[in-house]
XYZ file of N, CA and C in Angstrom:
627
model
N 0.795 -1.291 -0.030
C 0.024 0.011 0.058
C 0.931 1.200 -0.016
N 0.551 2.143 -0.994
C 1.511 3.358 -1.083
C 0.772 4.686 -0.557
N 1.297 5.547 0.155
C 0.947 6.702 0.387
C 1.752 7.689 -0.457
N 1.125 8.578 -1.203
C 1.877 9.556 -2.086
C 1.352 10.874 -2.285
N 2.195 11.848 -2.635
C 1.832 13.117 -2.979
C 1.439 12.986 -4.584
N 0.201 13.334 -4.937
C -0.497 13.235 -6.238
C -0.098 14.332 -7.130
N 0.187 15.575 -6.585
C 0.337 16.767 -7.473
C 1.647 17.382 -6.917
N 2.742 16.583 -6.882
C 3.970 17.038 -6.472
C 4.473 18.375 -7.325
N 4.323 18.285 -8.671
C 4.731 19.332 -9.461
C 4.091 20.655 -9.169
N 2.742 20.638 -8.552
C 2.067 21.740 -8.216
C 2.157 22.199 -6.901
N 3.047 21.426 -6.058
C 3.389 21.756 -4.699
C 2.030 21.635 -3.752
N 1.191 20.686 -4.202
C 0.095 20.382 -3.376
C 0.607 19.183 -2.395
N 0.385 19.362 -1.056
C 0.870 18.402 -0.113
C -0.053 17.500 0.221
N -1.281 17.408 -0.469
C -2.349 16.345 -0.206
C -1.947 14.984 -0.267
N -2.417 14.027 0.499
C -2.192 12.623 0.448
C -3.147 12.042 -0.353
N -2.751 11.082 -1.265
C -3.552 10.465 -2.274
C -4.432 9.176 -1.517
N -5.379 8.879 -2.262
C -6.034 7.535 -1.637
C -4.925 6.356 -1.712
N -5.225 5.260 -1.147
C -4.300 4.305 -1.076
C -4.250 3.512 -2.622
N -2.935 3.243 -2.629
C -2.773 2.369 -4.082
C -2.017 1.039 -3.686
N -2.171 -0.128 -4.292
C -1.568 -1.230 -4.027
C -0.245 -1.460 -4.871
N 0.830 -2.074 -4.149
C 1.974 -2.395 -4.795
C 2.012 -3.834 -4.720
N 2.930 -4.475 -5.432
C 2.998 -5.996 -5.535
C 4.698 -6.217 -5.658
N 4.931 -7.237 -4.803
C 6.334 -7.594 -4.652
C 6.397 -9.115 -4.486
N 7.460 -9.762 -5.135
C 7.888 -11.133 -4.757
C 9.382 -11.199 -4.936
N 9.841 -11.970 -4.027
C 11.557 -11.953 -3.894
C 11.982 -13.365 -3.621
N 13.133 -13.544 -3.587
C 13.978 -14.804 -3.212
C 15.279 -14.496 -2.742
N 15.409 -15.103 -1.313
C 16.717 -15.053 -0.832
C 17.549 -16.266 -1.299
N 18.831 -15.750 -1.754
C 19.602 -16.850 -2.497
C 20.794 -17.208 -1.791
N 21.022 -16.832 -0.486
C 22.050 -17.514 0.320
C 21.392 -18.039 1.664
N 22.237 -18.846 2.205
C 21.641 -19.637 3.311
C 21.265 -18.763 4.499
N 22.078 -17.825 4.820
C 21.810 -16.786 6.016
C 20.593 -15.920 5.674
N 20.061 -16.033 4.388
C 18.982 -15.249 4.084
C 19.099 -13.757 4.102
N 20.405 -13.297 3.934
C 20.810 -11.870 4.016
C 20.889 -11.209 2.593
N 20.817 -11.908 1.537
C 20.755 -11.309 0.213
C 19.524 -11.774 -0.630
N 18.918 -11.056 -1.299
C 17.756 -11.409 -2.127
C 17.635 -10.493 -3.399
N 16.773 -11.205 -4.332
C 16.427 -10.495 -5.525
C 14.921 -10.250 -5.329
N 14.456 -9.120 -5.714
C 12.896 -8.809 -5.565
C 12.457 -8.015 -6.825
N 11.321 -8.535 -7.481
C 10.628 -7.912 -8.355
C 9.472 -7.052 -7.931
N 9.391 -5.780 -8.280
C 8.668 -4.918 -7.533
C 7.901 -3.983 -8.591
N 6.449 -3.839 -8.376
C 5.725 -2.964 -9.081
C 4.874 -2.004 -8.280
N 5.071 -0.648 -8.597
C 4.303 0.325 -7.996
C 3.505 1.151 -9.056
N 2.260 1.245 -8.888
C 1.399 2.038 -9.908
C 1.607 3.511 -9.809
N 1.521 4.202 -8.798
C 1.751 5.537 -8.555
C 1.007 6.539 -9.520
N 0.416 7.555 -9.203
C -0.660 8.430 -9.757
C 0.014 9.815 -9.692
N -0.006 10.321 -10.917
C 0.616 11.865 -10.876
C -0.360 12.661 -12.023
N -0.595 13.795 -11.718
C -1.311 14.681 -12.772
C -1.063 16.105 -12.389
N -1.144 17.041 -13.338
C -1.086 18.532 -13.329
C -2.579 18.828 -12.746
N -2.484 19.580 -11.676
C -3.605 19.990 -10.890
C -4.367 21.160 -11.616
N -5.847 20.921 -11.602
C -6.461 21.933 -12.459
C -6.087 23.246 -12.014
N -5.996 24.233 -13.007
C -5.647 25.592 -12.814
C -4.099 25.747 -12.890
N -3.337 24.667 -12.924
C -1.753 24.899 -12.959
C -1.422 25.584 -14.182
N -0.712 26.662 -14.055
C -0.294 27.459 -15.275
C 1.094 26.807 -15.951
N 0.885 26.316 -17.138
C 1.756 25.789 -17.883
C 2.142 26.507 -19.132
N 3.460 26.518 -19.389
C 3.923 27.362 -20.580
C 4.110 26.348 -21.755
N 3.278 26.760 -22.717
C 3.275 25.932 -23.946
C 3.994 26.604 -25.106
N 4.976 26.020 -25.756
C 5.826 26.575 -26.870
C 5.991 25.597 -27.912
N 5.767 25.959 -29.207
C 5.939 24.896 -30.209
C 4.926 25.338 -31.367
N 4.418 24.212 -31.954
C 3.462 24.275 -33.072
C 2.271 23.601 -32.828
N 1.034 24.051 -32.703
C -0.218 23.396 -32.355
C -1.257 23.759 -33.391
N -1.862 22.810 -33.937
C -2.922 22.912 -35.086
C -2.317 23.855 -36.216
N -1.013 23.654 -36.643
C -0.183 24.397 -37.721
C 0.000 25.845 -37.287
N -0.089 26.168 -36.034
C 0.154 27.529 -35.714
C 1.142 27.631 -34.565
N 2.077 28.662 -34.674
C 3.056 28.721 -33.582
C 2.400 29.201 -32.347
N 2.923 28.541 -31.231
C 2.343 28.832 -29.884
C 3.394 29.210 -28.885
N 3.224 30.051 -28.122
C 4.270 30.517 -27.106
C 3.475 31.338 -25.967
N 2.860 30.587 -25.133
C 2.046 31.143 -24.308
C 1.876 30.437 -22.974
N 1.357 31.022 -21.880
C 1.030 30.250 -20.575
C -0.399 30.185 -20.461
N -0.892 28.867 -20.207
C -2.244 28.457 -20.160
C -2.455 27.819 -18.993
N -3.737 27.815 -18.418
C -4.056 27.082 -17.289
C -4.579 25.643 -17.672
N -3.914 24.802 -17.098
C -4.306 23.238 -17.440
C -5.473 22.959 -16.599
N -6.479 22.643 -17.348
C -7.830 22.318 -16.659
C -8.586 21.373 -17.524
N -9.302 20.491 -17.172
C -10.125 19.605 -18.031
C -11.257 20.509 -18.645
N -11.715 21.501 -17.958
C -12.772 22.438 -18.408
C -12.453 23.096 -19.722
N -11.139 23.371 -19.808
C -10.908 24.106 -21.118
C -9.997 23.200 -22.015
N -10.218 21.853 -21.777
C -9.737 20.970 -22.867
C -8.111 20.589 -22.626
N -7.622 20.945 -21.512
C -6.307 20.600 -21.201
C -5.965 19.819 -20.071
N -5.353 18.753 -20.121
C -5.120 17.879 -18.901
C -3.821 16.991 -19.204
N -3.192 16.522 -18.153
C -1.935 15.598 -18.169
C -2.027 14.743 -17.160
N -2.441 13.453 -17.368
C -2.471 12.436 -16.286
C -1.558 11.257 -16.588
N -0.931 10.982 -15.508
C -0.349 9.680 -15.421
C -1.099 8.779 -14.453
N -2.196 8.367 -14.946
C -3.086 7.396 -14.036
C -2.486 6.195 -13.519
N -1.507 5.929 -14.026
C -0.466 4.822 -13.647
C 0.931 5.099 -14.079
N 1.795 5.598 -13.176
C 3.138 5.938 -13.638
C 3.895 4.651 -13.764
N 3.327 3.527 -13.142
C 3.756 2.092 -13.269
C 5.306 1.851 -13.428
N 5.909 1.910 -12.211
C 7.223 1.606 -11.984
C 7.541 0.052 -11.780
N 8.239 -0.543 -12.624
C 8.634 -1.830 -12.581
C 10.074 -1.935 -12.232
N 10.550 -2.692 -11.105
C 11.908 -2.745 -10.608
C 12.441 -4.115 -10.446
N 13.578 -4.392 -10.665
C 14.356 -5.547 -10.262
C 15.276 -5.074 -9.116
N 14.999 -5.408 -7.826
C 15.829 -4.872 -6.666
C 16.707 -5.864 -6.185
N 17.939 -5.316 -5.773
C 18.963 -6.220 -4.978
C 18.611 -5.866 -3.588
N 18.555 -6.762 -2.672
C 17.986 -6.454 -1.340
C 19.132 -7.091 -0.338
N 19.411 -6.400 0.669
C 20.347 -6.649 1.844
C 19.500 -6.543 3.028
N 19.552 -7.535 3.755
C 18.753 -7.707 5.144
C 19.771 -7.674 6.253
N 19.485 -6.979 7.328
C 20.319 -6.889 8.439
C 19.409 -7.343 9.661
N 19.838 -8.423 10.343
C 18.956 -8.846 11.574
C 19.262 -7.861 12.726
N 18.087 -7.450 13.344
C 18.091 -6.506 14.432
C 17.839 -7.439 15.686
N 16.709 -8.143 15.647
C 16.314 -8.822 16.780
C 16.104 -10.196 16.103
N 16.940 -11.306 16.389
C 16.870 -12.461 15.652
C 17.513 -13.453 16.442
N 16.690 -14.041 17.471
C 17.191 -15.112 18.375
C 16.277 -16.410 18.151
N 16.987 -17.595 18.504
C 16.293 -18.889 18.365
C 15.135 -18.825 19.290
N 14.173 -19.448 18.823
C 12.627 -19.702 19.401
C 12.039 -18.438 19.623
N 12.651 -17.168 19.097
C 11.744 -15.981 19.458
C 10.501 -16.122 18.470
N 9.462 -15.622 18.818
C 8.204 -15.619 18.069
C 8.101 -14.346 17.170
N 8.834 -13.254 17.567
C 8.883 -12.148 16.756
C 10.191 -11.661 16.434
N 10.518 -11.452 15.137
C 11.876 -10.941 14.788
C 11.778 -9.647 14.156
N 13.005 -8.823 14.035
C 13.032 -7.449 13.532
C 14.063 -7.558 12.654
N 13.914 -6.974 11.409
C 15.045 -6.878 10.567
C 14.891 -5.455 9.821
N 16.053 -4.900 9.393
C 16.184 -3.698 8.479
C 16.573 -4.180 7.086
N 16.013 -3.660 6.040
C 16.417 -3.971 4.693
C 16.761 -2.665 3.845
N 17.740 -2.982 2.907
C 18.208 -1.921 2.152
C 17.876 -2.492 0.727
N 17.217 -1.718 -0.178
C 16.914 -2.220 -1.590
C 17.408 -1.132 -2.568
N 17.881 -1.647 -3.571
C 18.260 -0.817 -4.758
C 17.907 -1.550 -6.126
N 17.477 -0.617 -7.174
C 17.272 -1.559 -8.399
C 16.732 -0.481 -9.516
N 16.501 -1.219 -10.533
C 16.130 -0.392 -11.770
C 15.206 -1.296 -12.678
N 14.470 -0.515 -13.584
C 13.570 -1.357 -14.475
C 12.916 -0.370 -15.395
N 11.959 -0.925 -16.158
C 11.262 -0.051 -17.154
C 10.017 0.584 -16.541
N 9.473 1.742 -17.124
C 8.227 2.235 -16.793
C 7.184 1.937 -17.903
N 5.964 1.548 -17.646
C 4.947 1.449 -18.624
C 3.702 2.048 -18.192
N 3.724 3.486 -18.460
C 2.574 4.240 -18.001
C 1.304 4.054 -18.758
N 0.190 4.382 -17.987
C -1.046 4.652 -18.453
C -1.235 6.172 -18.583
N -1.057 6.776 -19.747
C -0.840 8.109 -19.843
C -2.082 8.555 -20.692
N -2.546 9.626 -20.167
C -3.778 10.440 -20.888
C -3.563 11.817 -20.877
N -3.716 12.497 -22.102
C -3.393 13.890 -22.124
C -4.422 14.546 -23.132
N -4.497 15.967 -23.179
C -5.486 16.623 -23.906
C -4.819 17.981 -24.147
N -4.563 18.456 -25.336
C -4.200 19.844 -25.745
C -5.264 20.485 -26.613
N -5.914 21.501 -25.909
C -6.905 22.297 -26.562
C -8.168 21.419 -27.196
N -8.307 20.194 -26.471
C -9.332 19.323 -26.692
C -8.961 18.153 -27.564
N -7.729 18.237 -28.053
C -7.139 17.077 -28.896
C -6.700 15.966 -27.798
N -7.544 14.781 -27.581
C -7.175 13.790 -26.488
C -6.523 12.640 -27.213
N -5.558 12.310 -26.246
C -4.613 10.921 -26.603
C -4.638 10.189 -25.397
N -4.771 8.838 -25.591
C -4.499 7.803 -24.581
C -3.470 6.940 -24.997
N -2.445 6.764 -24.260
C -1.054 6.049 -24.394
C -1.012 5.130 -23.265
N -1.320 3.872 -23.444
C -1.476 3.061 -22.376
C -0.489 1.683 -22.459
N 0.213 1.495 -21.357
C 0.901 0.107 -21.060
C 1.967 -0.125 -22.123
N 2.849 0.764 -22.639
C 3.869 0.649 -23.357
C 5.222 1.119 -22.607
N 6.303 0.338 -23.002
C 7.537 0.724 -22.462
C 8.046 2.174 -22.929
N 7.863 3.115 -21.872
C 8.212 4.536 -22.322
C 9.355 5.074 -21.439
N 10.271 4.302 -21.000
C 11.511 4.938 -20.299
C 11.892 3.872 -19.304
N 12.811 4.532 -18.308
C 13.202 3.689 -17.277
C 13.243 4.446 -15.943
N 13.438 3.674 -14.855
C 13.512 4.162 -13.536
C 14.494 3.468 -12.859
N 14.964 4.148 -11.607
C 15.809 3.636 -10.603
C 15.317 4.150 -9.207
N 15.593 3.338 -8.205
C 15.101 3.493 -6.958
C 15.859 3.045 -5.793
N 15.874 3.686 -4.622
C 16.561 3.096 -3.347
C 15.506 3.214 -2.338
N 15.538 2.228 -1.525
C 14.464 1.932 -0.452
C 15.109 1.517 0.806
N 14.533 1.945 2.017
C 14.893 1.312 3.293
C 13.684 0.920 3.883
N 13.718 -0.136 4.694
C 12.557 -0.815 5.213
C 12.842 -1.408 6.663
N 11.834 -1.469 7.517
C 11.870 -2.111 8.838
C 10.798 -3.255 8.584
N 11.101 -4.298 8.857
C 10.183 -5.560 8.788
C 10.124 -6.276 10.154
N 8.923 -6.538 10.628
C 8.629 -7.333 11.722
C 7.922 -8.640 11.391
N 8.525 -9.849 11.690
C 8.077 -11.150 11.323
C 7.569 -11.808 12.636
N 6.318 -12.380 12.364
C 5.601 -13.243 13.340
C 5.731 -14.648 13.068
N 6.127 -15.518 14.143
C 6.158 -16.840 13.862
C 6.755 -17.423 12.578
N 8.047 -16.676 12.282
C 8.894 -16.957 11.277
C 8.270 -16.777 9.688
N 7.052 -16.641 9.642
C 6.480 -16.608 8.295
C 5.815 -15.248 7.782
N 4.901 -14.749 8.686
C 4.012 -13.576 8.513
C 4.751 -12.297 8.930
N 4.672 -11.353 8.037
C 5.391 -10.252 8.355
C 4.691 -8.881 7.900
N 4.955 -7.801 8.667
C 4.485 -6.475 8.148
C 5.730 -5.531 8.021
N 5.812 -4.642 6.954
C 6.796 -4.034 6.657
C 6.605 -2.516 6.381
N 7.323 -1.595 6.862
C 7.149 -0.211 6.685
C 8.471 0.277 5.788
N 8.238 1.001 4.558
C 9.346 1.381 3.926
C 9.252 2.806 3.385
N 10.410 3.520 3.273
C 10.527 4.791 2.459
C 11.239 4.563 1.274
N 10.782 5.278 0.197
C 11.402 4.783 -1.020
C 11.518 6.296 -1.841
N 12.693 6.312 -2.613
C 12.880 7.465 -3.540
C 12.914 6.846 -4.793
N 12.285 7.481 -5.980
C 12.455 6.900 -7.321
C 12.658 7.951 -8.348
N 13.446 7.651 -9.211
C 13.698 8.623 -10.378
C 13.330 8.051 -11.618
N 12.341 8.478 -12.311
C 11.866 7.897 -13.711
C 12.121 8.963 -14.689
N 12.494 8.409 -15.967
C 12.843 9.085 -17.062
C 11.772 8.737 -18.164
N 10.694 9.522 -18.554
C 9.757 9.046 -19.603
C 10.061 9.849 -20.786
N 9.976 8.990 -21.924
C 10.239 9.635 -23.228
C 9.308 9.100 -24.281
N 8.954 9.801 -25.262
C 7.920 9.355 -26.338
C 6.667 9.032 -25.800
N 6.093 9.838 -24.858
C 4.858 9.866 -24.510
C 3.923 10.443 -25.540
N 2.835 9.739 -25.814
C 2.221 10.227 -27.119
C 1.020 11.388 -26.620
N 1.398 12.564 -27.380
C 0.354 13.654 -27.115
C -0.172 14.008 -28.538
N -1.048 15.029 -28.665
C -1.405 15.444 -30.012
C -0.497 15.679 -30.964
N -0.324 14.997 -32.189
C 0.381 15.374 -33.165
C 2.042 15.356 -32.745
N 2.281 14.556 -31.726
C 3.778 14.573 -31.405
C 3.912 13.785 -30.053
N 5.175 14.062 -29.461
C 5.538 13.303 -28.200
C 5.961 14.249 -27.071
N 5.912 13.576 -25.942
C 6.365 14.508 -24.669
C 7.418 13.654 -24.026
N 8.325 14.364 -23.146
C 9.143 13.536 -22.311
C 9.077 14.247 -20.961
N 9.409 13.397 -19.811
C 9.335 14.052 -18.494
C 10.285 13.087 -17.562
N 10.870 13.882 -16.736
C 11.702 13.406 -15.596
C 10.869 13.426 -14.349
N 10.566 12.463 -13.495
C 9.587 12.322 -12.439
C 10.290 11.752 -11.151
N 10.474 12.625 -10.182
C 10.972 12.126 -8.807
C 9.771 12.030 -7.857
N 9.808 10.746 -7.382
C 8.746 10.407 -6.331
C 9.338 9.976 -5.030
N 8.616 10.307 -3.903
C 8.874 9.777 -2.611
C 7.832 9.036 -2.131
N 7.968 7.858 -1.606
C 6.803 6.948 -1.122
C 7.055 6.569 0.281
N 5.892 6.305 0.875
C 5.889 5.679 2.212
C 4.945 4.385 1.818
N 5.479 3.144 2.137
C 4.806 1.938 1.683
C 4.648 1.013 2.894
N 3.457 0.541 3.104
C 3.099 -0.591 4.155
C 2.860 -1.716 3.422
N 3.524 -2.742 3.754
C 3.396 -4.064 3.129
C 3.011 -5.127 4.228
N 2.240 -6.290 3.819
C 2.061 -7.311 4.582
C 2.606 -8.574 3.647
N 3.261 -9.521 4.295
C 3.529 -10.720 3.332
C 3.744 -11.959 4.113
N 4.257 -12.964 3.380
C 4.427 -14.249 3.773
C 5.554 -14.777 3.292
N 6.517 -15.318 4.113
C 7.858 -16.018 3.756
C 7.633 -17.408 3.760
N 7.964 -18.004 2.489
C 7.827 -19.450 2.269
C 9.162 -20.137 2.465
N 9.161 -21.044 3.163
C 10.415 -21.963 3.332
C 10.775 -22.742 2.115
N 12.062 -22.635 1.567
C 12.279 -23.322 0.413
C 13.346 -24.473 0.574
N 13.927 -24.517 1.744
C 14.832 -25.584 2.064
C 14.518 -26.231 3.417
N 15.119 -27.427 3.784
C 14.582 -28.000 4.969
C 15.079 -27.280 6.192
N 16.329 -26.679 6.218
C 16.916 -25.975 7.270
C 17.125 -24.493 6.711
N 16.102 -23.722 6.843
C 16.138 -22.319 6.320
C 16.844 -21.360 7.293
N 17.941 -20.765 6.961
C 18.667 -19.900 7.858
C 17.716 -18.729 8.628
N 16.874 -18.155 7.763
C 16.100 -17.074 8.239
C 15.034 -17.647 9.287
N 14.492 -18.903 9.209
C 13.610 -19.362 10.128
C 14.115 -20.097 11.385
N 15.269 -20.704 11.348
C 15.712 -21.554 12.399
C 17.141 -21.225 13.004
N 17.826 -20.266 12.405
C 19.146 -19.941 13.000
C 19.478 -18.492 13.441
N 20.256 -18.200 14.149
C 20.670 -16.757 14.469
C 21.446 -16.351 13.228
N 20.988 -15.196 12.554
C 21.619 -14.763 11.467
C 22.307 -13.276 11.851
N 22.902 -12.934 10.806
C 23.691 -11.641 10.927
C 22.862 -10.535 11.052
């Protein structure tokens, strides 16, 4: 579940409705301190109604160089209704409270990764609407820190802070393309389940680093 600023370019500090993220990972060493994780965050972004945007170029065969208010009412909007970050993360786990027979364990995790962006992008310029959905339109990289509490070796809850930098290119707009660099900061709450994959799993039965 992701809490996010939905209008960060317009400096609106409101918190958006909850969005769901998805993660699956695999610990690849016995001590369970290193892992690979596949991560998907939807993230929503748009220009707030009334935001003054400077338009320069050619529109409808006419040269344009002016500032207009972006508003759906006047036929101008810019929505990333799914910024859609896909990441392959390298994960390092640090055991904080991890003793034998303890029912609750606490770990710190550091994650870093990169991957493609596949946005659901909708835009309109002077009423000319374009929908550009679920195509690879660039790349993103992110770093994340998290605190994970595990109950009875398997069930866990996790609170994470994440910073992501995405570069979008060739976003389809009327009679052309757009590009954008997007920086996001996220607070993510997760619940999950750890599956034992070996008979003597280090994270489940032994004291680890």
